[in-house]
């Protein structure tokens, strides 16, 4: 893995192809995956045709998800809603994914799983080097291949004391993302909707109002 600075907002994260992680599970079909018993203690996905099993998020990760969802839902236009950890149906070698956060039409929440073409925004939260590699490289390729227009990676890696960071990927042409510099602080965007995200507010202990 390589790190170097390349813009005035700090550093931009780059990773070499050698660091692409591989799944360690057994090959599994979509039919077999969908027939698995419910297990709320782990998160199951199909990655590159293999069963990927991860532990449930740690409190730091869960806090970032819930606070990000809260900020988004306070601003999204009518008919759209942000959800955490919803199973999604993709095309390709990873047909079952569970993005950390998705913004989808409210009616899609009634489905057993959402489709990639219903996702206006997908967000992953990286809290470790391994998850960062998967989010920045593997999932960015998959999400682009499924034509998800907007993809964000929020990182909580705390590299050299840096603040929480956000990298925004935009689908400039079918199947291919471009991405900008790592952002920090309060970020204002126009796509997929006009939104403002206070990155520093998604970490740290909850303040108690008296």
Coordinates of C-alpha atoms in Angstrom, one line a residue:
X1 CA 0.0 0.0 0.0
X2 CA 1.2 3.5 -0.8
X3 CA 0.3 6.8 0.7
X4 CA 1.3 10.3 -0.5
X5 CA 0.1 13.8 -0.5
X6 CA -1.1 15.3 -3.7
X7 CA -3.4 18.2 -2.9
X8 CA -3.9 21.2 -0.5
X9 CA -6.6 19.3 1.5
X10 CA -4.0 16.8 2.8
X11 CA -3.1 13.5 1.1
X12 CA -4.7 11.4 -1.4
X13 CA -4.9 7.7 -0.9
X14 CA -3.5 5.5 -3.6
X15 CA -3.2 1.7 -3.5
X16 CA -1.4 -0.7 -5.7
X17 CA -3.1 -3.6 -7.4
X18 CA -1.0 -6.1 -5.5
X19 CA -3.0 -5.3 -2.3
X20 CA -6.4 -6.4 -3.7
X21 CA -7.8 -8.7 -1.0
X22 CA -9.2 -12.1 -1.8
X23 CA -12.1 -13.9 -0.1
X24 CA -11.3 -16.9 2.0
X25 CA -14.7 -18.7 1.8
X26 CA -16.0 -21.5 -0.3
X27 CA -17.5 -21.0 -3.8
X28 CA -21.2 -20.3 -3.5
X29 CA -24.0 -19.7 -6.0
X30 CA -26.7 -17.0 -5.6
X31 CA -29.3 -19.7 -5.0
X32 CA -27.2 -21.2 -2.2
X33 CA -26.5 -17.8 -0.7
X34 CA -30.1 -16.8 -0.7
X35 CA -31.0 -20.0 1.1
X36 CA -28.5 -19.4 4.0
X37 CA -30.2 -19.2 7.4
X38 CA -30.5 -15.7 9.0
X39 CA -27.4 -14.9 11.1
X40 CA -27.4 -11.4 12.7
X41 CA -24.0 -11.9 14.3
X42 CA -22.2 -11.8 10.9
X43 CA -22.5 -10.0 7.6
X44 CA -22.5 -12.2 4.5
X45 CA -21.7 -11.3 1.0
X46 CA -20.5 -12.9 -2.3
X47 CA -17.2 -11.6 -3.4
X48 CA -15.7 -12.9 -6.7
X49 CA -17.9 -16.0 -6.5
X50 CA -16.8 -16.8 -2.9
X51 CA -18.7 -16.5 0.4
X52 CA -17.4 -13.6 2.4
X53 CA -18.2 -13.5 6.1
X54 CA -17.4 -10.5 8.2
X55 CA -18.0 -9.8 11.9
X56 CA -20.7 -7.2 12.7
X57 CA -19.3 -3.7 12.8
X58 CA -17.5 -2.5 15.9
X59 CA -19.0 0.5 17.8
X60 CA -16.8 3.0 16.1
X61 CA -17.9 1.9 12.7
X62 CA -21.6 1.6 13.8
X63 CA -21.5 5.1 15.2
X64 CA -20.2 6.5 11.9
X65 CA -22.9 4.7 10.0
X66 CA -25.8 5.9 12.2
X67 CA -24.6 9.5 12.3
X68 CA -24.0 9.6 8.6
X69 CA -27.5 8.2 7.9
X70 CA -29.0 10.7 10.3
X71 CA -27.3 13.6 8.6
X72 CA -28.4 12.4 5.1
X73 CA -32.0 11.8 6.1
X74 CA -32.3 15.3 7.5
X75 CA -31.6 16.6 4.0
X76 CA -32.7 14.2 1.3
X77 CA -35.6 15.2 -0.9
X78 CA -39.0 13.6 -0.5
X79 CA -39.1 10.0 -1.8
X80 CA -35.5 9.2 -0.9
X81 CA -34.1 7.7 2.2
X82 CA -30.7 6.5 3.5
X83 CA -30.3 3.1 5.1
X84 CA -27.4 1.2 6.6
X85 CA -26.4 -2.3 5.7
X86 CA -29.1 -3.3 3.2
X87 CA -28.4 -6.3 1.0
X88 CA -28.0 -5.4 -2.6
X89 CA -28.3 -7.4 -5.8
X90 CA -25.4 -6.7 -8.3
X91 CA -24.3 -8.1 -11.6
X92 CA -20.9 -9.7 -12.1
X93 CA -18.9 -12.0 -9.9
X94 CA -20.0 -10.3 -6.6
X95 CA -23.8 -10.6 -7.0
X96 CA -24.7 -10.0 -3.3
X97 CA -23.2 -7.0 -1.5
X98 CA -24.1 -5.1 1.7
X99 CA -22.9 -1.5 1.3
X100 CA -22.5 0.3 4.6
X101 CA -25.0 3.0 3.5
X102 CA -27.2 3.4 0.5
X103 CA -29.6 6.2 -0.6
X104 CA -32.6 4.6 -2.4
X105 CA -36.2 5.4 -3.2
X106 CA -38.4 4.9 -0.2
X107 CA -40.5 2.2 -1.9
X108 CA -37.4 0.0 -2.4
X109 CA -37.2 -0.4 1.4
X110 CA -40.1 -2.9 1.1
X111 CA -38.0 -5.3 -1.0
X112 CA -36.1 -8.3 0.3
X113 CA -33.0 -6.8 -1.2
X114 CA -32.4 -3.7 -3.3
X115 CA -31.1 -3.6 -6.9
X116 CA -28.0 -1.8 -8.0
X117 CA -30.0 0.4 -10.4
X118 CA -32.0 1.7 -7.4
X119 CA -29.0 3.1 -5.6
X120 CA -28.4 6.8 -6.0
X121 CA -25.5 6.9 -3.6
X122 CA -23.5 4.1 -2.0
X123 CA -21.1 4.8 0.9
X124 CA -18.5 2.6 2.5
X125 CA -16.7 3.4 5.8
X126 CA -13.1 2.3 6.1
X127 CA -11.8 1.7 9.6
X128 CA -8.8 -0.6 8.8
X129 CA -6.2 -1.0 6.1
X130 CA -7.9 -4.2 4.9
X131 CA -11.3 -2.6 4.7
X132 CA -9.7 0.5 3.0
X133 CA -8.2 -1.7 0.2
X134 CA -11.6 -3.4 -0.3
X135 CA -13.5 -0.1 -0.4
X136 CA -11.1 1.9 -2.5
X137 CA -10.2 -0.7 -5.0
X138 CA -12.5 -3.8 -5.1
X139 CA -15.8 -2.1 -4.4
X140 CA -15.1 1.0 -6.5
X141 CA -14.6 -1.3 -9.5
X142 CA -17.8 -3.3 -8.7
X143 CA -19.9 -0.3 -8.1
X144 CA -18.7 1.4 -11.2
X145 CA -19.4 -1.8 -13.2
X146 CA -23.0 -1.7 -11.8
X147 CA -23.3 2.0 -12.9
X148 CA -24.0 3.4 -9.4
X149 CA -23.7 7.1 -10.2
X150 CA -22.2 8.3 -6.9
X151 CA -19.9 6.3 -4.5
X152 CA -18.3 7.7 -1.4
X153 CA -15.6 6.3 0.9
X154 CA -15.4 7.8 4.4
X155 CA -12.2 6.8 6.1
X156 CA -11.7 6.7 9.9
X157 CA -8.1 5.5 9.6
X158 CA -6.5 8.4 11.6
X159 CA -3.3 8.3 9.6
X160 CA -0.8 10.7 11.1
X161 CA -3.5 12.4 13.0
X162 CA -5.5 13.4 10.0
X163 CA -9.2 14.2 10.3
X164 CA -12.0 12.0 9.0
X165 CA -11.7 11.9 5.2
X166 CA -14.1 11.6 2.3
X167 CA -13.3 10.5 -1.2
X168 CA -16.0 11.0 -3.8
X169 CA -16.2 8.8 -6.9
X170 CA -18.4 9.9 -9.8
X171 CA -19.5 7.9 -12.8
X172 CA -18.3 9.9 -15.7
X173 CA -19.0 7.2 -18.3
X174 CA -20.6 3.7 -18.0
X175 CA -18.5 1.4 -15.8
X176 CA -15.8 3.9 -14.9
X177 CA -15.4 6.3 -12.0
X178 CA -13.3 9.4 -11.6
X179 CA -12.5 10.6 -8.1
X180 CA -11.4 13.8 -6.5
X181 CA -9.0 14.7 -3.6
X182 CA -9.6 13.5 -0.1
X183 CA -11.9 16.0 1.7
X184 CA -12.3 16.8 5.3
X185 CA -14.3 19.0 7.6
X186 CA -17.7 20.0 6.3
X187 CA -18.3 18.9 2.7
X188 CA -21.0 20.3 0.4
X189 CA -22.0 18.4 -2.7
X190 CA -24.6 18.8 -5.5
X191 CA -24.8 15.2 -6.6
X192 CA -26.7 13.0 -6.3
X193 CA -28.6 15.7 -4.3
X194 CA -27.6 18.9 -2.7
X195 CA -26.1 17.7 0.6
X196 CA -23.9 18.9 3.4
X197 CA -21.9 16.3 5.5
X198 CA -20.1 17.2 8.7
X199 CA -17.4 14.6 8.7
X200 CA -16.1 15.4 12.2
X201 CA -19.6 15.0 13.6
X202 CA -19.7 11.3 12.8
X203 CA -17.0 10.4 15.2
X204 CA -16.4 11.0 18.9
X205 CA -18.6 10.5 21.9
X206 CA -22.2 11.7 22.0
X207 CA -22.7 15.0 23.6
X208 CA -25.3 15.1 26.3
X209 CA -27.8 17.9 26.3
X210 CA -28.8 19.2 29.8

